[in-house]
Coordinates of C-alpha atoms in Angstrom, one line a residue:
M1 CA -45.8 -9.3 57.2
K2 CA -43.0 -11.5 56.2
K3 CA -39.8 -10.1 54.7
V4 CA -37.6 -12.1 52.3
G5 CA -34.5 -11.2 50.3
N6 CA -34.5 -10.9 46.6
H7 CA -32.4 -14.0 45.9
T8 CA -33.5 -14.3 42.2
S9 CA -32.2 -11.3 40.3
F10 CA -34.1 -10.5 37.1
S11 CA -31.0 -9.0 35.5
R12 CA -29.0 -12.2 36.2
I13 CA -31.6 -14.3 34.4
I14 CA -31.5 -12.0 31.3
M15 CA -27.7 -12.2 31.3
F16 CA -27.8 -16.0 31.5
C17 CA -30.2 -16.1 28.5
L18 CA -28.0 -13.8 26.5
A19 CA -24.9 -15.9 27.2
F20 CA -26.8 -19.1 26.3
S21 CA -28.0 -17.6 23.0
L22 CA -24.5 -16.3 22.1
S23 CA -22.9 -19.7 22.8
F24 CA -25.6 -21.4 20.6
S25 CA -25.0 -19.0 17.7
L26 CA -21.2 -19.4 17.9
S27 CA -21.5 -23.2 17.8
V28 CA -23.7 -22.9 14.7
F29 CA -21.4 -20.5 12.9
A30 CA -18.4 -22.7 13.7
Q31 CA -19.7 -25.4 11.5
D32 CA -18.0 -25.8 8.1
A33 CA -19.7 -24.1 5.2
P34 CA -21.1 -26.4 2.6
P35 CA -18.7 -26.9 -0.3
A36 CA -19.3 -24.7 -3.3
D37 CA -20.3 -26.2 -6.6
A38 CA -17.4 -26.9 -8.9
A39 CA -17.0 -24.5 -11.7
V40 CA -17.7 -25.6 -15.2
A41 CA -14.5 -26.3 -17.0
A42 CA -13.8 -24.1 -19.9
P43 CA -13.4 -25.7 -23.4
A44 CA -9.9 -26.4 -24.5
V45 CA -8.4 -23.8 -26.8
A46 CA -7.2 -24.9 -30.1
D47 CA -3.4 -25.4 -30.6
A48 CA -1.4 -22.8 -32.6
G49 CA -0.8 -23.2 -36.3
A50 CA 1.8 -25.3 -37.9
D51 CA 4.2 -22.4 -38.3
A52 CA 4.2 -21.7 -34.6
G53 CA 5.0 -25.3 -33.9
A54 CA 8.5 -24.9 -35.3
G55 CA 9.6 -23.0 -32.2
D56 CA 9.6 -23.3 -28.4
P57 CA 7.2 -20.8 -26.9
V58 CA 8.9 -21.0 -23.4
K59 CA 12.3 -19.9 -24.8
G60 CA 10.5 -17.5 -27.1
K61 CA 8.9 -15.8 -24.0
E62 CA 12.3 -15.2 -22.5
L63 CA 13.6 -13.7 -25.7
F64 CA 10.5 -11.6 -26.1
N65 CA 10.7 -10.1 -22.6
T66 CA 14.4 -9.4 -23.0
L67 CA 14.5 -8.0 -26.5
C68 CA 11.0 -7.1 -27.6
A69 CA 8.9 -6.0 -24.6
A70 CA 10.5 -2.5 -24.5
C71 CA 8.7 -1.6 -27.7
H72 CA 6.1 -4.2 -28.3
K73 CA 3.1 -5.8 -26.6
L74 CA 1.2 -8.8 -27.6
D75 CA -2.4 -7.4 -27.7
A76 CA -1.9 -3.6 -27.8
K77 CA 0.0 -1.1 -29.9
A78 CA 3.1 0.4 -28.2
T79 CA 6.1 2.0 -29.9
G80 CA 5.7 -0.8 -32.4
P81 CA 2.6 -2.8 -33.5
A82 CA 0.9 -5.6 -31.5
L83 CA 2.6 -8.9 -32.2
R84 CA -0.1 -11.4 -31.4
N85 CA -0.2 -13.8 -34.4
V86 CA 2.3 -11.8 -36.3
A87 CA 3.5 -15.0 -38.0
E88 CA 0.2 -15.3 -39.8
K89 CA 0.4 -11.7 -41.2
H90 CA 3.8 -12.0 -42.8
D91 CA 5.9 -14.6 -44.6
R92 CA 8.4 -16.2 -42.3
E93 CA 11.4 -15.5 -44.5
W94 CA 10.4 -11.9 -44.6
L95 CA 10.2 -11.8 -40.8
Y96 CA 13.7 -13.3 -40.5
S97 CA 15.1 -10.4 -42.7
W98 CA 13.0 -7.8 -41.0
I99 CA 14.0 -8.7 -37.4
K100 CA 17.6 -9.0 -38.2
N101 CA 17.9 -5.7 -40.1
S102 CA 14.7 -3.7 -40.7
S103 CA 16.6 -0.6 -41.8
A104 CA 18.2 -2.4 -44.8
M105 CA 14.8 -3.5 -46.0
I106 CA 13.3 0.0 -45.7
K107 CA 16.3 1.4 -47.7
A108 CA 15.9 -1.3 -50.3
G109 CA 12.3 -0.1 -50.8
D110 CA 10.5 -3.2 -49.7
P111 CA 6.8 -2.1 -49.9
V112 CA 5.7 -4.0 -46.9
A113 CA 8.6 -2.7 -44.8
V114 CA 8.1 0.9 -45.9
K115 CA 4.3 0.7 -45.1
L116 CA 5.0 -0.8 -41.7
F117 CA 7.6 1.9 -41.0
N118 CA 5.2 4.7 -41.9
E119 CA 2.3 3.2 -39.9
N120 CA 4.4 3.3 -36.7
N121 CA 5.4 7.0 -36.8
Q122 CA 8.6 6.0 -38.6
S123 CA 10.1 4.5 -35.5
V124 CA 13.3 2.7 -36.3
M125 CA 13.3 -0.9 -35.1
T126 CA 16.5 -2.1 -33.4
A127 CA 18.3 -4.6 -35.5
F128 CA 19.0 -8.1 -34.0
P129 CA 21.6 -9.8 -36.3
Q130 CA 22.7 -12.0 -33.4
L131 CA 19.4 -13.9 -33.5
S132 CA 19.3 -17.1 -35.3
N133 CA 16.3 -18.3 -37.3
Q134 CA 15.6 -20.8 -34.5
D135 CA 15.5 -17.9 -32.0
I136 CA 13.1 -16.0 -34.2
D137 CA 11.0 -19.2 -34.5
N138 CA 10.8 -19.4 -30.7
I139 CA 9.7 -15.8 -30.5
L140 CA 7.0 -16.3 -33.2
A141 CA 5.8 -19.5 -31.4
Y142 CA 5.3 -17.4 -28.3
T143 CA 3.4 -14.7 -30.1
S144 CA 1.2 -17.3 -31.8
Q145 CA -0.1 -18.6 -28.5
P146 CA -3.8 -17.7 -28.0
A147 CA -4.6 -15.0 -25.5
E148 CA -5.7 -16.2 -22.0
V149 CA -9.3 -15.4 -21.4
S150 CA -10.7 -15.7 -17.9
A151 CA -14.3 -16.7 -18.4
P152 CA -16.8 -15.9 -15.5
T153 CA -18.4 -18.8 -13.7
P154 CA -21.7 -19.6 -15.6
V155 CA -24.9 -19.1 -13.7
P156 CA -27.9 -21.4 -14.4
G157 CA -30.6 -19.5 -16.2
G158 CA -28.6 -16.3 -16.3
V159 CA -29.9 -15.3 -12.9
P160 CA -27.5 -14.8 -10.0
V161 CA -28.0 -17.4 -7.3
A162 CA -27.6 -16.3 -3.7
S163 CA -25.2 -18.1 -1.5
D164 CA -26.7 -20.9 0.5
N165 CA -24.4 -20.0 3.4
G166 CA -25.8 -16.5 3.4
I167 CA -29.4 -17.7 3.5
N168 CA -28.7 -20.1 6.4
N169 CA -27.0 -17.4 8.4
A170 CA -29.8 -15.0 8.0
L171 CA -32.4 -17.6 9.1
I172 CA -30.3 -18.6 12.1
L173 CA -29.9 -15.0 13.2
G174 CA -33.6 -14.3 12.8
A175 CA -34.5 -17.4 14.8
L176 CA -32.1 -16.4 17.6
V177 CA -33.5 -12.9 17.8
L178 CA -37.0 -14.4 18.0
V179 CA -36.0 -16.8 20.8
L180 CA -34.4 -13.9 22.8
V181 CA -37.5 -11.8 22.5
V182 CA -39.7 -14.7 23.7
L183 CA -37.4 -15.3 26.7
I184 CA -37.5 -11.6 27.7
V185 CA -41.3 -11.5 27.5
M186 CA -41.6 -14.7 29.5
L187 CA -39.3 -13.4 32.2
A188 CA -41.2 -10.2 32.5
L189 CA -44.5 -12.1 32.9
V190 CA -42.9 -14.4 35.6
N191 CA -41.6 -11.4 37.5
K192 CA -45.0 -9.7 37.4
T193 CA -46.7 -12.9 38.6
L194 CA -44.3 -13.3 41.5
K195 CA -44.9 -9.8 42.7
K196 CA -48.7 -10.4 42.7
V197 CA -48.2 -13.7 44.7
A198 CA -45.9 -12.0 47.2
A199 CA -48.4 -9.1 47.7
A200 CA -51.3 -11.6 48.1
N201 CA -49.4 -13.5 50.8
G202 CA -48.2 -10.4 52.6
I203 CA -44.6 -10.9 51.7
E204 CA -42.5 -7.8 51.4
V205 CA -39.1 -7.8 49.6
E206 CA -36.5 -6.6 51.9
K207 CA -34.6 -3.5 50.9
P208 CA -31.0 -2.6 51.9
E209 CA -30.7 -0.1 54.8
S210 CA -29.7 3.3 53.9
S211 CA -26.0 4.3 54.7
V212 CA -23.9 7.4 54.8
S213 CA -23.1 8.7 51.4
L214 CA -19.5 8.1 50.3
W215 CA -19.4 11.5 48.7
Q216 CA -20.4 13.2 52.0
A217 CA -17.7 11.3 53.9
Y218 CA -15.1 12.3 51.3
A219 CA -16.1 16.0 51.4
K220 CA -15.6 16.1 55.1
N221 CA -12.0 14.8 54.8
Q222 CA -9.9 17.9 53.9
F223 CA -6.7 15.9 53.6
L224 CA -8.2 13.7 50.8
V225 CA -9.6 16.7 49.1
L226 CA -6.1 18.4 49.0
V227 CA -4.4 15.3 47.8
T228 CA -7.0 14.8 45.1
A229 CA -6.6 18.4 43.9
I230 CA -2.8 18.1 43.7
L231 CA -3.1 14.8 41.7
L232 CA -5.7 16.3 39.3
L233 CA -3.4 19.3 38.8
L234 CA -0.4 17.2 38.0
S235 CA -2.3 14.8 35.7
A236 CA -3.8 17.8 33.8
S237 CA -0.4 19.3 33.4
Y238 CA 1.1 16.0 32.2
F239 CA -1.6 15.4 29.6
L240 CA -1.6 19.1 28.5
Y241 CA 2.2 18.9 27.9
G242 CA 1.8 15.7 25.9
Y243 CA -0.9 17.2 23.8
L244 CA 1.0 20.4 23.1
M245 CA 4.2 18.4 22.2
Q246 CA 2.2 16.6 19.5
I247 CA 1.2 19.8 17.6
G248 CA 2.8 19.8 14.2
V249 CA 3.9 16.1 14.5
D250 CA 2.4 14.3 11.6
Q251 CA 3.8 10.8 12.1
G252 CA 1.6 8.3 10.3
Y253 CA 0.2 10.9 8.0
E254 CA -1.1 9.0 4.9
P255 CA -3.0 11.3 2.5
I256 CA -4.8 10.0 -0.6
Q257 CA -2.9 11.3 -3.7
P258 CA -4.6 12.3 -7.0
I259 CA -2.7 9.4 -8.8
H260 CA -2.3 6.2 -6.8
F261 CA 1.4 5.3 -6.6
S262 CA 2.5 2.1 -5.0
H263 CA 6.0 2.1 -3.6
K264 CA 5.4 -1.6 -2.8
I265 CA 5.2 -2.4 -6.5
H266 CA 7.9 0.0 -7.8
A267 CA 10.5 0.0 -5.1
G268 CA 9.6 -3.4 -3.6
D269 CA 8.7 -5.9 -6.3
N270 CA 10.4 -4.1 -9.3
G271 CA 13.4 -3.0 -7.3
V272 CA 13.4 0.6 -8.6
D273 CA 16.1 2.6 -6.8
C274 CA 14.7 5.5 -4.7
K275 CA 17.2 7.9 -6.2
Y276 CA 16.2 7.0 -9.8
C277 CA 12.9 8.9 -9.2
H278 CA 14.1 11.3 -6.5
S279 CA 17.4 12.1 -8.2
S280 CA 17.7 15.6 -6.7
A281 CA 18.2 14.0 -3.3
R282 CA 21.8 13.4 -4.3
V283 CA 22.7 17.0 -5.1
S284 CA 20.0 19.2 -3.6
K285 CA 18.5 20.3 -0.3
H286 CA 15.2 18.7 -1.3
S287 CA 14.5 15.2 -2.6
G288 CA 11.9 16.7 -5.0
I289 CA 8.8 15.3 -6.5
P290 CA 9.6 13.3 -9.6
S291 CA 8.4 14.8 -12.9
L292 CA 5.9 12.9 -14.9
N293 CA 8.5 12.5 -17.6
V294 CA 10.4 10.2 -15.3
C295 CA 7.2 8.1 -15.0
M296 CA 6.9 8.0 -18.7
N297 CA 10.4 6.6 -19.1
C298 CA 8.8 3.3 -18.2
H299 CA 5.1 3.8 -18.6
K300 CA 5.3 4.8 -22.2
N301 CA 5.3 1.1 -22.9
I302 CA 3.5 -0.1 -19.7
A303 CA -0.1 0.9 -20.2
E304 CA -1.6 -2.0 -18.4
F305 CA -0.8 -3.5 -15.0
Q306 CA 0.1 -7.2 -15.4
G307 CA 0.9 -8.1 -11.8
D308 CA 1.3 -11.7 -10.7
K309 CA -1.5 -13.8 -9.3
D310 CA 0.9 -15.4 -6.8
S311 CA 2.2 -12.0 -5.5
T312 CA 1.2 -10.7 -2.1
Y313 CA 1.8 -7.0 -3.0
V314 CA -1.3 -6.6 -5.1
E315 CA -3.9 -5.1 -2.8
Y316 CA -6.1 -3.7 -5.6
S317 CA -7.4 -5.1 -8.8
K318 CA -5.5 -5.0 -12.1
E319 CA -8.2 -2.7 -13.5
F320 CA -7.6 -0.2 -10.7
Y321 CA -3.9 0.0 -11.4
T322 CA -4.5 0.3 -15.1
A323 CA -6.9 3.1 -14.5
E324 CA -4.3 5.0 -12.5
I325 CA -1.8 4.6 -15.3
Q326 CA -4.5 6.2 -17.6
K327 CA -4.6 9.2 -15.2
L328 CA -0.8 9.6 -15.8
Y329 CA -1.4 9.5 -19.6
D330 CA -4.2 12.2 -19.2
A331 CA -1.8 14.4 -17.2
V332 CA 1.0 14.3 -19.7
G333 CA -1.2 14.2 -22.8
W334 CA -0.2 10.8 -24.1
D335 CA -2.4 8.9 -26.5
K336 CA -1.6 5.2 -26.1
A337 CA -3.6 4.3 -29.2
T338 CA -1.5 6.5 -31.6
Q339 CA 1.6 6.5 -29.4
T340 CA 1.9 10.3 -29.6
Y341 CA 1.6 13.3 -27.3
T342 CA -1.5 15.4 -27.8
G343 CA -0.2 18.5 -26.2
K344 CA -3.1 18.6 -23.7
Q345 CA -1.7 18.5 -20.2
K346 CA -3.3 18.5 -16.8
P347 CA -1.4 19.5 -13.6
V348 CA -1.2 16.8 -10.9
K349 CA -1.9 18.3 -7.5
W350 CA 0.2 16.1 -5.3
V351 CA -0.3 16.2 -1.5
R352 CA 2.8 17.0 0.4
I353 CA 3.6 14.5 3.2
H354 CA 6.9 15.4 4.8
N355 CA 7.0 19.1 5.9
L356 CA 9.5 20.6 8.3
P357 CA 9.0 24.1 9.9
D358 CA 10.5 27.0 8.0
F359 CA 13.1 27.6 10.8
V360 CA 14.6 24.1 10.3
Y361 CA 17.3 23.5 7.8
F362 CA 17.8 20.0 6.4
N363 CA 19.9 19.1 3.4
H364 CA 19.2 15.8 1.6
A365 CA 22.6 15.9 -0.3
Q366 CA 24.5 16.2 3.0
H367 CA 22.9 13.1 4.4
V368 CA 22.5 11.0 1.2
S369 CA 25.7 11.7 -0.7
V370 CA 28.2 12.8 2.0
A371 CA 27.0 10.8 5.0
G372 CA 25.7 7.8 3.0
V373 CA 22.4 7.6 4.9
E374 CA 19.9 5.2 3.4
C375 CA 16.5 6.6 2.5
Q376 CA 14.8 3.9 4.8
T377 CA 16.6 5.4 7.8
C378 CA 14.2 8.4 7.9
H379 CA 11.4 7.3 5.6
G380 CA 11.0 3.8 6.9
P381 CA 10.6 0.6 4.7
V382 CA 9.0 2.4 1.8
E383 CA 9.4 -0.7 -0.3
T384 CA 6.5 -2.1 1.7
F385 CA 4.2 0.9 1.6
E386 CA 1.2 0.6 -0.7
I387 CA 0.4 4.2 0.1
M388 CA 3.2 6.5 1.1
K389 CA 3.1 7.9 4.7
Q390 CA 5.3 9.7 7.2
H391 CA 7.2 7.0 9.0
S392 CA 9.2 9.0 11.6
S393 CA 8.2 11.8 13.9
L394 CA 10.8 14.2 12.4
T395 CA 11.0 16.0 15.8
M396 CA 14.1 17.8 17.1
G397 CA 14.6 15.1 19.7
W398 CA 14.4 12.4 17.0
C399 CA 17.1 14.1 14.9
I400 CA 19.4 14.7 17.9
N401 CA 19.1 11.1 19.0
C402 CA 20.1 10.0 15.5
H403 CA 23.1 12.4 15.6
R404 CA 24.2 11.0 18.9
E405 CA 23.9 7.4 17.9
T406 CA 25.1 7.4 14.3
D407 CA 28.8 6.9 13.6
V408 CA 30.3 9.0 10.9
K409 CA 31.4 7.0 7.8
I410 CA 34.9 8.1 6.8
E411 CA 35.8 5.1 4.7
G412 CA 36.7 6.6 1.2
N413 CA 35.5 10.0 2.3
A414 CA 38.4 12.5 2.3
Y415 CA 36.1 15.2 3.4
Y416 CA 36.1 13.8 7.0
E417 CA 39.6 12.3 7.3
K418 CA 41.5 15.2 8.7
I419 CA 38.8 16.5 11.1
H420 CA 38.0 12.9 12.2
D421 CA 41.6 12.2 13.2
E422 CA 41.9 15.4 15.2
L423 CA 38.6 14.9 17.0
A424 CA 39.3 11.2 17.6
K425 CA 42.5 12.2 19.4
K426 CA 40.7 14.9 21.3
Y427 CA 38.0 12.6 22.6
G428 CA 40.2 9.5 22.9
V429 CA 37.9 7.4 20.7
T430 CA 38.2 5.5 17.4
K431 CA 34.7 6.2 16.2
L432 CA 33.0 9.6 16.1
T433 CA 29.3 10.3 16.0
A434 CA 27.7 13.2 14.2
A435 CA 27.2 14.8 17.7
N436 CA 31.0 14.7 18.3
M437 CA 31.5 16.6 15.1
G438 CA 29.0 19.4 15.9
G439 CA 25.8 17.7 14.9
T440 CA 24.0 18.9 18.0
E441 CA 24.9 22.6 17.7
C442 CA 21.9 24.9 17.3
G443 CA 23.4 26.6 14.3
K444 CA 23.6 23.4 12.3
C445 CA 19.8 23.2 11.8
H446 CA 18.5 26.6 12.9
Y447 CA 19.8 29.7 11.1

């Protein structure tokens, strides 16, 4: 009986077919998608009335954002009424007098002024005597502009049409799967036929000769067994030590909070100072969680997220952010329709992120006010965080390294001048680190 080697591997043929199918599918998907149909242009909106044409809406928008936006919105009630098309509701001369000095008109008993005053919780409007009639015309021109409405793309017949690209991809994937199945079946049949032909002709496929087991040869070598045992013991100790050292280290911890707060929008785009919200960091051991009253300082008049279509910080929809502001209103009991507090409050169960062990003492005021350490030094670039997380490891080694590398700022700080001069002479240096001034003593952080 003849013996031949198995030169044609069945697995190699299958791998070749898979590679060919994948290369074909990638070449198909690399083609450009067909251009989408152009959207139907929305009809032009009618121009504003003749009265609004007396002013410049561009200049009016600047004045509105500077002087009026704190208490008024265009399409919703805030501290004052909505101002969209206010020029059509009142006489222009009356508006001149009202904007320049509303209190005088109320005291004079003007019926329209008194009614407007009572309808808005008797909130006194700031007087703007510095505004000229032309400035007011500009503001009224801005408020008379029609609201922007983003119309959805019309669908023929009112029935959503599936994307042609999606249909083509599905068909191509189905065809590739079918081709792959046919190839596998064909190769199986060919392999079966070849075995029958070989058996009919008395050909036997040569099998490799049996050899000594590698495991048996290894077990007989005592030196290799000893070295392997030592290496396994050292490796296990190394990984066990690394695992134990990570217990309690929550670097990268990023919990979901009950109310979504974007540091990227507040501290980044709007430039809100960290210590405006975390004011206790200046004078207290803890930085503190800002009270909701601090939030309401701004959000009493910011009920809807405006955003900017050209900004890169908006990772969620405007509706999402507006809904989160509504959660704030529900928590403090604020009715944005009536601009009053209802008295029904709900506690917000914030999830704590930074948490040091009880045996560790850390004082924010000592670092922020005395040492002048920036918040980003420990908490990272929070102005880029959409969701707040623990940036640093906050381990003892991390703190000690900071004390060893950070020079003490003594400029304008009389607290350190005397001790700095004495220690500088002692160590023969001009700059002292926190470690030189006792920043690595155990009693500084453990008491």
